[in-house]
Coordinates of C-alpha atoms in Angstrom, one line a residue:
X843 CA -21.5 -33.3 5.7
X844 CA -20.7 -31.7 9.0
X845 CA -20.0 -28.1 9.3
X846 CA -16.1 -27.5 10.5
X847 CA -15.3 -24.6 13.1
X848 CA -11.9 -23.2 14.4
X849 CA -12.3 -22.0 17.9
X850 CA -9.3 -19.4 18.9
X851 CA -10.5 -20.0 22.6
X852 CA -9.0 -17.4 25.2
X853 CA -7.3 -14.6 23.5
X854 CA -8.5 -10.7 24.3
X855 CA -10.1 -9.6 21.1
X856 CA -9.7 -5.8 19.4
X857 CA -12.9 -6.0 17.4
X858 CA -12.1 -2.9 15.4
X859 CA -16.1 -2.2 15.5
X860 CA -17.5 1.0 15.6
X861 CA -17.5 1.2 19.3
X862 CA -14.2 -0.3 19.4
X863 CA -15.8 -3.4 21.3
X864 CA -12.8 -5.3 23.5
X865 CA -13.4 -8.8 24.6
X866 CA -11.1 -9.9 27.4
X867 CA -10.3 -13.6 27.6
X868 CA -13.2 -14.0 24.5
X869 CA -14.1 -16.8 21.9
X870 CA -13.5 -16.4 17.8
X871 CA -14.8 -18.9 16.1
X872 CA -14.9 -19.5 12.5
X873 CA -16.7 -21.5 10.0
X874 CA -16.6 -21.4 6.0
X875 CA -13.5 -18.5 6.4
X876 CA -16.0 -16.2 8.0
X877 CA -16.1 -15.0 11.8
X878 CA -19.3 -16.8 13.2
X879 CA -18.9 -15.6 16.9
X880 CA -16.3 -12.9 18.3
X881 CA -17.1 -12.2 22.0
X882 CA -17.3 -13.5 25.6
X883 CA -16.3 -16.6 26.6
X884 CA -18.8 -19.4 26.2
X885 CA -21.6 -18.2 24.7
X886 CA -20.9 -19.8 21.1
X887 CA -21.9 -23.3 20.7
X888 CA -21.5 -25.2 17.3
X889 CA -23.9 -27.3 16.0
X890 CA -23.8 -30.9 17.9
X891 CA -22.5 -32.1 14.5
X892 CA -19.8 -29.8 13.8
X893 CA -16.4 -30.8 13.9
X894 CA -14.0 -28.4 15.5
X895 CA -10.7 -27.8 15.7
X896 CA -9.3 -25.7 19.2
X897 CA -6.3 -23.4 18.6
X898 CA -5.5 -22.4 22.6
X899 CA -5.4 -18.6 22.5
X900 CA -4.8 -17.9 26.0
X901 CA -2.4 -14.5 26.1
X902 CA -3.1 -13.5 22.6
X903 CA -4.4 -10.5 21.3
X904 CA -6.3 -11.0 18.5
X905 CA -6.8 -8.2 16.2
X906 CA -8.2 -7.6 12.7
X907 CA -5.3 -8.4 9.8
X908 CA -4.2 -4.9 8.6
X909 CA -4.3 -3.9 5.0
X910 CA -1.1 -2.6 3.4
X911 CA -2.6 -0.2 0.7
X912 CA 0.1 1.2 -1.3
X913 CA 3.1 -1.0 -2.2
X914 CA 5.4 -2.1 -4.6
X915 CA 6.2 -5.5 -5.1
X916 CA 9.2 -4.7 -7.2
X917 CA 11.4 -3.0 -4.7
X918 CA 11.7 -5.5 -2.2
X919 CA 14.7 -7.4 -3.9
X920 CA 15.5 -3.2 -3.4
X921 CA 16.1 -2.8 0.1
X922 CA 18.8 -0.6 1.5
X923 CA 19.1 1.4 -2.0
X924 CA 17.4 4.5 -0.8
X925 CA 19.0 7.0 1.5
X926 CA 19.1 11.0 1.3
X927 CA 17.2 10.5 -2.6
X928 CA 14.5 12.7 -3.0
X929 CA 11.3 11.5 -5.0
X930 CA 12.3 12.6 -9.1
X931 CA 15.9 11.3 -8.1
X932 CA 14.5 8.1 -6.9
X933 CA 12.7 8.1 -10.3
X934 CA 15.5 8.6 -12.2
X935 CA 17.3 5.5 -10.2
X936 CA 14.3 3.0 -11.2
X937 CA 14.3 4.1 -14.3
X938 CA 17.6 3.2 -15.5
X939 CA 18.6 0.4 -13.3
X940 CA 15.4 -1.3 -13.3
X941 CA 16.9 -4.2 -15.5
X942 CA 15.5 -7.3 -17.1
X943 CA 13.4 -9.3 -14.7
X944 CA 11.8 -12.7 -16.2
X945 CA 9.1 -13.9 -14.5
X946 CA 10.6 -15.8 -11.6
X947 CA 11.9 -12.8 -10.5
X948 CA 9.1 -11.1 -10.0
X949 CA 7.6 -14.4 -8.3
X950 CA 10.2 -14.2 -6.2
X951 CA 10.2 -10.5 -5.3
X952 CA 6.0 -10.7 -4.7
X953 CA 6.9 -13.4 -2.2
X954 CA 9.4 -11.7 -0.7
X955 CA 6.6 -8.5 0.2
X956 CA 4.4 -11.2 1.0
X957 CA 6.6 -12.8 3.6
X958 CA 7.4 -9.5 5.7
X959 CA 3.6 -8.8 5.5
X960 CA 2.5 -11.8 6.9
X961 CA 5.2 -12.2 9.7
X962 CA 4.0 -8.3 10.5
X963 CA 0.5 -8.8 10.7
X964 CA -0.6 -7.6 7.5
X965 CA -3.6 -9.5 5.7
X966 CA -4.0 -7.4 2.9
X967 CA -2.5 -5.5 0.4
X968 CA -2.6 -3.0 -3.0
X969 CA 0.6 -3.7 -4.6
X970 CA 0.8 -0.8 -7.2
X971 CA 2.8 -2.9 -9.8
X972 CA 5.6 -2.2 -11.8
X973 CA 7.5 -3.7 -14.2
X974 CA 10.3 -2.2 -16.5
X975 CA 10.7 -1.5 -19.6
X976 CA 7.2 -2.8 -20.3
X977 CA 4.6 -5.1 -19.1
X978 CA 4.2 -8.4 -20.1
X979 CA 1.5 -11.4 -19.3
X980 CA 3.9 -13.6 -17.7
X981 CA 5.2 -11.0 -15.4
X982 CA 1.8 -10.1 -14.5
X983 CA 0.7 -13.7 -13.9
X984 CA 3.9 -14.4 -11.9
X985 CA 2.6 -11.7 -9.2
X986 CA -0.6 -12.6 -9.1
X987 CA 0.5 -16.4 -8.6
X988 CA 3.3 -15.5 -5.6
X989 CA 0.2 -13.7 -3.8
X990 CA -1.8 -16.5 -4.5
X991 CA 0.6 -19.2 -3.0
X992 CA 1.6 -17.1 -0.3
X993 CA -2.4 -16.9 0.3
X994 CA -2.6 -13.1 1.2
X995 CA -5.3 -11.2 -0.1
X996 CA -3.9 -8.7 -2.6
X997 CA -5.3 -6.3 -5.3
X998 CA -3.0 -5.8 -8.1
X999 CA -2.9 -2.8 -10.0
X1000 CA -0.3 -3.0 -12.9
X1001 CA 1.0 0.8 -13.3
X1002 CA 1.3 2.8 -16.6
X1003 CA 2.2 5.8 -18.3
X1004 CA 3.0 7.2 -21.7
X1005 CA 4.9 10.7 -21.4
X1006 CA 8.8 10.7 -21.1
X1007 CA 9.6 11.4 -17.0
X1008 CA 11.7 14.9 -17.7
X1009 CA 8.7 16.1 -19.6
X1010 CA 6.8 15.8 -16.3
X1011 CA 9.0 17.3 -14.1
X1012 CA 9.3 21.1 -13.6
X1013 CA 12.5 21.6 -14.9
X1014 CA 13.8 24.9 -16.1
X1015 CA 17.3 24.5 -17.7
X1016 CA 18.7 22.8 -14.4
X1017 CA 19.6 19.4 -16.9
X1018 CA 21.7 20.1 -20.2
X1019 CA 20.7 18.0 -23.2
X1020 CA 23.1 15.9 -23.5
X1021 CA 22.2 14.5 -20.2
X1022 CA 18.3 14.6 -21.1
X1023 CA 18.6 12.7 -24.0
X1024 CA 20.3 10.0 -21.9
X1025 CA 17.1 9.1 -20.2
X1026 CA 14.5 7.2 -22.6
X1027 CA 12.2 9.3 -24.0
X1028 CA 10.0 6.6 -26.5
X1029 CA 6.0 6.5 -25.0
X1030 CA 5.0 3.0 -24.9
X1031 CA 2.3 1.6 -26.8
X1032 CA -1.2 1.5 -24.1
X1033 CA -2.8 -1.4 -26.9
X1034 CA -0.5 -4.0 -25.7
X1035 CA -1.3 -3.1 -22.0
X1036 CA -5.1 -2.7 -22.1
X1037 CA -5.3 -5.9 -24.2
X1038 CA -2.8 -7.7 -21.4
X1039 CA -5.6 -6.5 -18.9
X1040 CA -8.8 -7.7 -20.5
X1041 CA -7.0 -11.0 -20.8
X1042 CA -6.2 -11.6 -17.2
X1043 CA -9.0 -9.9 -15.7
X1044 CA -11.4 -12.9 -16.2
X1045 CA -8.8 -15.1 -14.9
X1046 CA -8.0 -13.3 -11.6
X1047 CA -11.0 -11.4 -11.1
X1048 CA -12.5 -14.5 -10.1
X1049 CA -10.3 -16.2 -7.7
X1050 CA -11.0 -15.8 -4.2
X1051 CA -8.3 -13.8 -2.6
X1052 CA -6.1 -12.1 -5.6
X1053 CA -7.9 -9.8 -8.4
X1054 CA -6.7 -6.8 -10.5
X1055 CA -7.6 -3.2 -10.8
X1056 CA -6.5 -0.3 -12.8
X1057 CA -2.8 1.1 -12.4
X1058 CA -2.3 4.6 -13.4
X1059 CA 1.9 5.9 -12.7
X1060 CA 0.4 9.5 -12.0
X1061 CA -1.7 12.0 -14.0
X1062 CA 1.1 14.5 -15.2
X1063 CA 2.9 11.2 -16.5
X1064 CA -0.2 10.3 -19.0
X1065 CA -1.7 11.8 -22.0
X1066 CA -5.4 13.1 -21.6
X1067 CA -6.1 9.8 -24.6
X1068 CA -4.7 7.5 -21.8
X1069 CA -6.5 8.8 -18.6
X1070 CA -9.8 8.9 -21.0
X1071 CA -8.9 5.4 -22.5
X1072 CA -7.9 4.3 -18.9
X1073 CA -11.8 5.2 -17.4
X1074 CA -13.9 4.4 -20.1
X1075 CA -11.7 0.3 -19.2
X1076 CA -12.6 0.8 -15.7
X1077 CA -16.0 1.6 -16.4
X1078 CA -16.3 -1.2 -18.7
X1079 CA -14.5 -4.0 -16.1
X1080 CA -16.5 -2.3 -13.0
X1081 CA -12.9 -2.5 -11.6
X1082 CA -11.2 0.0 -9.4
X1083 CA -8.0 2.5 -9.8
X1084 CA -4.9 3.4 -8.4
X1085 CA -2.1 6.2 -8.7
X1086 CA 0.0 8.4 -7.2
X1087 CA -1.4 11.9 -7.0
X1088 CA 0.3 15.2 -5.8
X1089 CA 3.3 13.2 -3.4
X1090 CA 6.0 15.9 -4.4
X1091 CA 5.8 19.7 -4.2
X1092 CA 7.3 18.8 -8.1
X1093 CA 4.1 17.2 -9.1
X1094 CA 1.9 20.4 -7.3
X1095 CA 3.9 22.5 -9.6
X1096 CA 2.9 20.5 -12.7
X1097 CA -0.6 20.8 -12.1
X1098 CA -0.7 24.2 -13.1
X1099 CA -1.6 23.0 -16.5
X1100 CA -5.0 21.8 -14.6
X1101 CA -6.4 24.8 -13.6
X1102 CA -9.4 22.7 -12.4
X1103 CA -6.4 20.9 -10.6
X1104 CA -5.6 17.0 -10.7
X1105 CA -8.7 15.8 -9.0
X1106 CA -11.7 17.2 -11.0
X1107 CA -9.2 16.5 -13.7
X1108 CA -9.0 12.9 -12.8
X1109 CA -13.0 12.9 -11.9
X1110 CA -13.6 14.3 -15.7
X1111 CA -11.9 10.7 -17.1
X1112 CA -13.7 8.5 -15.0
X1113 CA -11.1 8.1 -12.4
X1114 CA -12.2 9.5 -9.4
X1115 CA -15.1 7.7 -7.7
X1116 CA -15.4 5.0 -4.4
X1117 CA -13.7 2.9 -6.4
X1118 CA -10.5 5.0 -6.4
X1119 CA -7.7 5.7 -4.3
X1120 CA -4.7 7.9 -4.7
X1121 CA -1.9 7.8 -2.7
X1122 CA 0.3 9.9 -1.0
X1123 CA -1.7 12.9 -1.7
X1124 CA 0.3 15.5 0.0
X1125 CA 0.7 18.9 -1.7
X1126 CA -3.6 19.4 -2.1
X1127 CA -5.5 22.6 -2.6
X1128 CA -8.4 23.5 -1.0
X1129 CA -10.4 22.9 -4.7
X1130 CA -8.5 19.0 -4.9
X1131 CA -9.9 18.4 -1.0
X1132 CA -13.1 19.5 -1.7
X1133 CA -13.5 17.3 -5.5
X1134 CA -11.9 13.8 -3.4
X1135 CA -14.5 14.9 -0.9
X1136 CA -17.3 15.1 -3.6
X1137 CA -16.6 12.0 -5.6
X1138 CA -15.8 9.9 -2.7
X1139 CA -12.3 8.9 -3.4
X1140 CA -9.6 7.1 -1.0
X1141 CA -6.6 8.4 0.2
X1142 CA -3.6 6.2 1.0
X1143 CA -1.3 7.7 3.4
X1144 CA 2.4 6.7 3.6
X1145 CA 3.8 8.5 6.4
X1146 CA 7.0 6.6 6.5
X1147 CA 7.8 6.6 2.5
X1148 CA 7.1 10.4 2.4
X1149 CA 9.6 11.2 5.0
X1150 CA 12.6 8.7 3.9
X1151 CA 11.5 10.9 0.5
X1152 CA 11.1 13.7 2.0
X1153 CA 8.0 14.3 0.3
X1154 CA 6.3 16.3 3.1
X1155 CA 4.1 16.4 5.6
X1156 CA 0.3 15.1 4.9
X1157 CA -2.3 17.2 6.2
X1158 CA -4.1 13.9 8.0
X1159 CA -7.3 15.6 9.5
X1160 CA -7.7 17.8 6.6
X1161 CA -8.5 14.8 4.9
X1162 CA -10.7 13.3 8.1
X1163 CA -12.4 16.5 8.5
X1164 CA -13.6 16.7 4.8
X1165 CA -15.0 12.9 5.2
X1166 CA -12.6 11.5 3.2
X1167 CA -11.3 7.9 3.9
X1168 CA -7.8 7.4 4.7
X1169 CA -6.3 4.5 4.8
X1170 CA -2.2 3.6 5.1
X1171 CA 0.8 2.1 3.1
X1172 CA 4.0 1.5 3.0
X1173 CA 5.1 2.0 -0.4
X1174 CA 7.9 -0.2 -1.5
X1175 CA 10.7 -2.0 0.5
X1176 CA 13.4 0.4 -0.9
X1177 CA 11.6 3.1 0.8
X1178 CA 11.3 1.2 4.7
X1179 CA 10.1 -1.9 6.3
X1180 CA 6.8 -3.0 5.5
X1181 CA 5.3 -3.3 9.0
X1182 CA 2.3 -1.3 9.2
X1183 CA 2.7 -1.0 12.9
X1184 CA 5.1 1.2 12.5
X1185 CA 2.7 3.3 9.7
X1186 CA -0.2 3.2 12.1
X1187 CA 2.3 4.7 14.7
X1188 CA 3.0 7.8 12.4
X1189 CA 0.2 8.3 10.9
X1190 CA -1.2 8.7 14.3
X1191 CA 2.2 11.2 15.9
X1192 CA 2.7 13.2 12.8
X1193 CA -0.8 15.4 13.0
X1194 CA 0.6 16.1 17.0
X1195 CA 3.4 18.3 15.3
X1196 CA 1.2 20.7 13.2
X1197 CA -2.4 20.6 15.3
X1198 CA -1.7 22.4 19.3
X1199 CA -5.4 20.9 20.3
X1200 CA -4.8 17.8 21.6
X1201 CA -8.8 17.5 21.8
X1202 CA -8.0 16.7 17.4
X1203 CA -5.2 14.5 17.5
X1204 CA -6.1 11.0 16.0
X1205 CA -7.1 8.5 18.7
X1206 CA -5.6 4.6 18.9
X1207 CA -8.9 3.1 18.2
X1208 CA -9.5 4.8 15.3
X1209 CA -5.9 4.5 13.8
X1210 CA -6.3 0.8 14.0
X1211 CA -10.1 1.1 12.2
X1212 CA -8.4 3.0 9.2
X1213 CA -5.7 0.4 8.7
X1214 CA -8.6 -2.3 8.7
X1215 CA -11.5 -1.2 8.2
X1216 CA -10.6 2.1 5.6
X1217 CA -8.2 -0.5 3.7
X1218 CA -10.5 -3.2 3.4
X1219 CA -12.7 -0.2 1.4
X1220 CA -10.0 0.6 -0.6
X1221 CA -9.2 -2.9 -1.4
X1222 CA -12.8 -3.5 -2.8
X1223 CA -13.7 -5.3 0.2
X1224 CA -15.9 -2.5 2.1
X1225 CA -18.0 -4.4 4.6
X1226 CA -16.6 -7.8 4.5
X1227 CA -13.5 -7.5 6.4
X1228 CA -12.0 -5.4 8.8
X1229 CA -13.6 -5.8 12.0
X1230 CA -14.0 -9.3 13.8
X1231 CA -17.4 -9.1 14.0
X1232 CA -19.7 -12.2 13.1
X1233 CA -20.0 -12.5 9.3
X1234 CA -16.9 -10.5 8.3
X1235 CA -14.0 -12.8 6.6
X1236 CA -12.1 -14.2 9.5
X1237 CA -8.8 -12.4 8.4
X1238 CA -7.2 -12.3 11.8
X1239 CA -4.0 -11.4 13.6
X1240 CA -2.9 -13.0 16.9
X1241 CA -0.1 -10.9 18.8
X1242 CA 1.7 -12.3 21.7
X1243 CA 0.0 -10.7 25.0
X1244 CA 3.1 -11.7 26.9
X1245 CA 5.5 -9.6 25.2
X1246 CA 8.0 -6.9 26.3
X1247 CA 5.8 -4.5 23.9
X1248 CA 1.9 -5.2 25.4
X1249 CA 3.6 -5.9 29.2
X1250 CA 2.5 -4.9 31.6
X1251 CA -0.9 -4.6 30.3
X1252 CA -3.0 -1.2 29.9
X1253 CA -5.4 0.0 27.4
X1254 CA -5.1 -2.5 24.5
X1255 CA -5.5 -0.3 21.5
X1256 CA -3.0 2.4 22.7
X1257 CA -0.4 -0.4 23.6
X1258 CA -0.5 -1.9 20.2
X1259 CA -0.5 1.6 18.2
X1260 CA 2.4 2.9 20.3
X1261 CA 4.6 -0.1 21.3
X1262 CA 4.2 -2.9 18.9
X1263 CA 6.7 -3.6 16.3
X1264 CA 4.9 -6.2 13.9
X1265 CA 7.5 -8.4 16.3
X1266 CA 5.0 -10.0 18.7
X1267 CA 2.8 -11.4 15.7
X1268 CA 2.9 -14.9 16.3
X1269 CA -0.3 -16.3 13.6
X1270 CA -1.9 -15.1 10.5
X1271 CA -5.8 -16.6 9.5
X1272 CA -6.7 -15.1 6.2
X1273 CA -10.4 -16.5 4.9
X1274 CA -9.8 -18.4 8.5
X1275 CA -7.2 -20.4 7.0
X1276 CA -4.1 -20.1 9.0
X1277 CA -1.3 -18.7 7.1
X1278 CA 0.9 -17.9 9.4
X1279 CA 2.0 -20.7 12.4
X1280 CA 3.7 -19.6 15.2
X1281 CA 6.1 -17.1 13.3
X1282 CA 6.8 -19.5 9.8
X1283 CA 4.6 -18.7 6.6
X1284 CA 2.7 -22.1 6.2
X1285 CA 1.6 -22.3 2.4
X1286 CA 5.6 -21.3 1.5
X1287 CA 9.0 -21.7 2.5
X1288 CA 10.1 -18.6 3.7
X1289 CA 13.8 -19.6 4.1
X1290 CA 14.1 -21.5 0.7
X1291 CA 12.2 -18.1 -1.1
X1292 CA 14.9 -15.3 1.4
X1293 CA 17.8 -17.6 0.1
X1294 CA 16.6 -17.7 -3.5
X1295 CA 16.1 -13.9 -2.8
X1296 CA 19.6 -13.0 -1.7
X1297 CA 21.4 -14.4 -4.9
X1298 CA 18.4 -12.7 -7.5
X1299 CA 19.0 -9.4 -5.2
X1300 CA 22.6 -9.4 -6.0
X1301 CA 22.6 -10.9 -10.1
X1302 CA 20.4 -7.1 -10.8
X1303 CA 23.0 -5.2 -8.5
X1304 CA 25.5 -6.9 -10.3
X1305 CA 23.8 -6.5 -13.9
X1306 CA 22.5 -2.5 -13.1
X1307 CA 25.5 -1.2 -11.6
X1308 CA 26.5 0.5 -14.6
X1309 CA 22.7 2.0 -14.9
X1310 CA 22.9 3.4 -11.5
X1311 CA 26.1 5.2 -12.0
X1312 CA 24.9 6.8 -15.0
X1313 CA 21.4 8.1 -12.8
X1314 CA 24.0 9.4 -10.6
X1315 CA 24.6 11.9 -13.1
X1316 CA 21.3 13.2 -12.9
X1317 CA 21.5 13.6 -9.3
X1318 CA 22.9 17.5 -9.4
X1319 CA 20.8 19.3 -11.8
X1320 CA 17.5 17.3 -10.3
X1321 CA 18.1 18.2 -6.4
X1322 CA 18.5 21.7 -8.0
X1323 CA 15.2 21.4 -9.5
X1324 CA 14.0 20.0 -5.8
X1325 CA 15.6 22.6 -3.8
X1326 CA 14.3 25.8 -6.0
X1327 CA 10.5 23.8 -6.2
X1328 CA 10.8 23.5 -2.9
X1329 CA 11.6 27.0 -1.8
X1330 CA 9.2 28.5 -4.2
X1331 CA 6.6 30.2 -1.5
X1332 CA 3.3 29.6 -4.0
X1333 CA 1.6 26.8 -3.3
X1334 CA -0.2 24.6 0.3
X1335 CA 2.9 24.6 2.7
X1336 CA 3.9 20.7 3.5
X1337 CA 7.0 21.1 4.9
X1338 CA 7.8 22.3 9.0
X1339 CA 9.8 24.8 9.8
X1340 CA 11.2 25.6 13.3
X1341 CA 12.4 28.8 14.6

């Protein structure tokens, strides 16, 4: 049988290499959803018995798909909920007005992520999942199935915890008990969860573009016996691990339980290693940089999510100048849009505020490699995607070269970190299959699944409205607890201050 090729003939290709390669007016072709040329025009020639299909590419930018690699599939039937709520209010919020969610609502939720990714150039994605009160197989397969359908490539890790939230939380008297015991208290049960996970792991862990990995909520939310039990499954699977790790000044000051700090303490269960990535990771010591460093841990950085949180500042090149690998996230779509344009953009500004030699600040090029290349690492997919290079998976963006954003034209990378939107995506190839068609999701109905979305969206307002007036209640006494954390002079320094 005759091999098949898809030629993108014309477009200028960001290769995302290590020499940040640009073609101008270059040929991609693809066979067997890998790149098998990406370069000048006309030097690729299938085999004379190769059947080939000619996508005209003329006034595209073609760029590697970008990987989203801290998000929350949950939230997007969530947008617009968050406003001036900082982090342990937020918490509060999803706790109690999480509500009951059968399956096709969390199909439907998945999709919805899945849909803004695509139609903003994202490929990829580590959707840190959540669902309330407690896990369940069907929930878990729904996810897993939406990303499938959708065909992005996504990594699920399915987060847990065991210890009450106002046990891990510094509070000192700022919540009476009446109040406290309003919030549930009752650990769940980690058997039902680990022995969810060894029963789809075989399942998913073998299809080609969705698998599963370890969710942990965060360290100071989990019994040693659960981080312990958690590494010794991850070590057992050979599967990867996820969680949040020091995104609040609230979570620094809980570490002081871990002298050794939250890293080594994390590295001592088995879950710090290449296989790992924690995200946010703000409010670090020198000791937590140089343990990450060590044991080869990811970081996800989510420069938009920790400012609508007001988290703080992340110390970028820190992290760069240790050797540690960085890559970006949103977080969910109750804390911003999911374009990673826009987290690219930041991730990229922010350092320019804090660092006065411009000879450091983060360059374009490299921006766009740790959105494709760091996140395919993170993602488990270190070396097989990111660049469009021959033999890479042809996960691909095309971006309309004609747009207000990249017109006039002048250095490619620049233009796309600084002035795209995620607007001038036009086509999506994941595995070189083509996902995304001149703006409509292909595999999916996107209007049919947005329609669907609106009435689900408003049913859990409806249902949870009387949830979330009760978190109000907690809102006082916990932006005390934020405010006297947060003005508490021990500690790394995250936040600016102008004079």
């Amino acid at each position: 049988m005759s091999a098949h090729f898809t030629h993108l003939a014309g477009p200028t290709i960001v290769t995302a290499d290590p020499t940040n390669t640009v073609y101008e007016n270059g040929d991609l072709w693809i066979a067997d959803g890998r790149i098998a040329y990406a370069g000048i025009e006309g030097e690729f020639s299938p085999p004379d018995d190769a059947t080939v299909t000619t996508i005209d590419a003329t006034g595209r930018v073609a760029m590697p798909g970008l990987a989203n690699c801290h998000t929350h599939s949950y939230a997007a039937l969530l947008k617009g909920t968050v406003d001036t709520d900082p982090l342990d209010v937020f918490m509060v919020q999803a706790i109690l007005a999480a509500g009951a969610r059968s399956a096709r609502d969390v199909y439907v939720s998945a999709q919805i992520a899945a849909l803004e990714m695509l139609k903003t150039g994202t490929t990829a994605c580590l959707d840190h999942y959540s669902h309330r009160p407690r896990h369940t197989p069907e929930a878990l397969d729904a996810v897993c199935q939406a990303y499938a359908d959708a065909g992005v490539r996504a990594a699920v890790a399915p987060m847990f915890s065991d210890r009450p939230f106002l046990e891990t939380v510094p509070l000192e008297g700022e919540l009476d008990e009446d109040l406290r015991a309003q919030l549930p208290a009752t650990p769940q049960d980690p058997d039902p969860f680990f022995e969810m996970m060894a029963g789809a792991l075989p399942r998913w862990n073998a299809h080609d573009r969705v698998s599963l990995m370890l969710g942990i909520d965060s360290p100071q939310r989990c019994s040693e016996s659960l981080l312990r039990r958690a590494g010794a499954f991850c070590a057992e699977w050979d599967i990867g691990n996820h969680t949040h790790l020091l995104e609040a000044k609230t979570q620094y000051a809980m570490s002081a339980d871990r002298p050794e700090g939250f890293v080594a303490y994390l590295a001592d269960c088995g879950l710090a290693g290449p296989k790992s990535s924690f995200a946010h990771f703000i409010w670090f010591t020198d000791k937590d940089l140089e343990a990450t460093a060590e044991a080869g841990v990811n970081v996800v950085h989510n420069p938009a999510s920790n400012l609508i949180l007001g988290s703080g500042l992340q110390p970028l090149l820190k992290l760069i100048d240790a050797g540690v690998p960085v890559a970006f996230g949103s977080d969910g779509l109750n804390a911003g849009h999911m374009s990673m344009f826009e987290k690219v953009r930041l991730a990229a500004l922010l350092p320019r505020i804090s660092e006065a030699d411009p000879d450091r600040w983060l360059k374009a090029p490299a921006a766009l490699r740790m959105a494709s290349v760091n996140g395919a690492r993170v993602l488990g997919r270190a070396g097989e995607v990111g660049e469009l290079v021959a033999g890479q998976l042809a996960d691909i963006t095309l971006l309309d070269g004609r747009s207000l954003a990249l017109s006039p034209r002048g250095h490619i990378a620049p233009q796309i970190v600084f002035y795209e939107t995620g607007a001038g995506v036009t086509d999506v190839f994941i595995a070189g299959e083509q996902v995304l068609k001149d703006g409509k999701a292909t595999r999916f109905d996107g209007d049919a699944i947005l329609g669907e979305a609106h009435e689900t969206a408003a049913r859990l307002a409806r249902d949870n409205a009387a949830a979330l007036e009760r978190a109000e209640n907690f809102r006082p006494g916990l932006t005390k607890m934020v405010k006297r954390i947060m003005t508490d002079g021990c500690g790394p320094c995250r936040i600016a201050t102008l004079s």
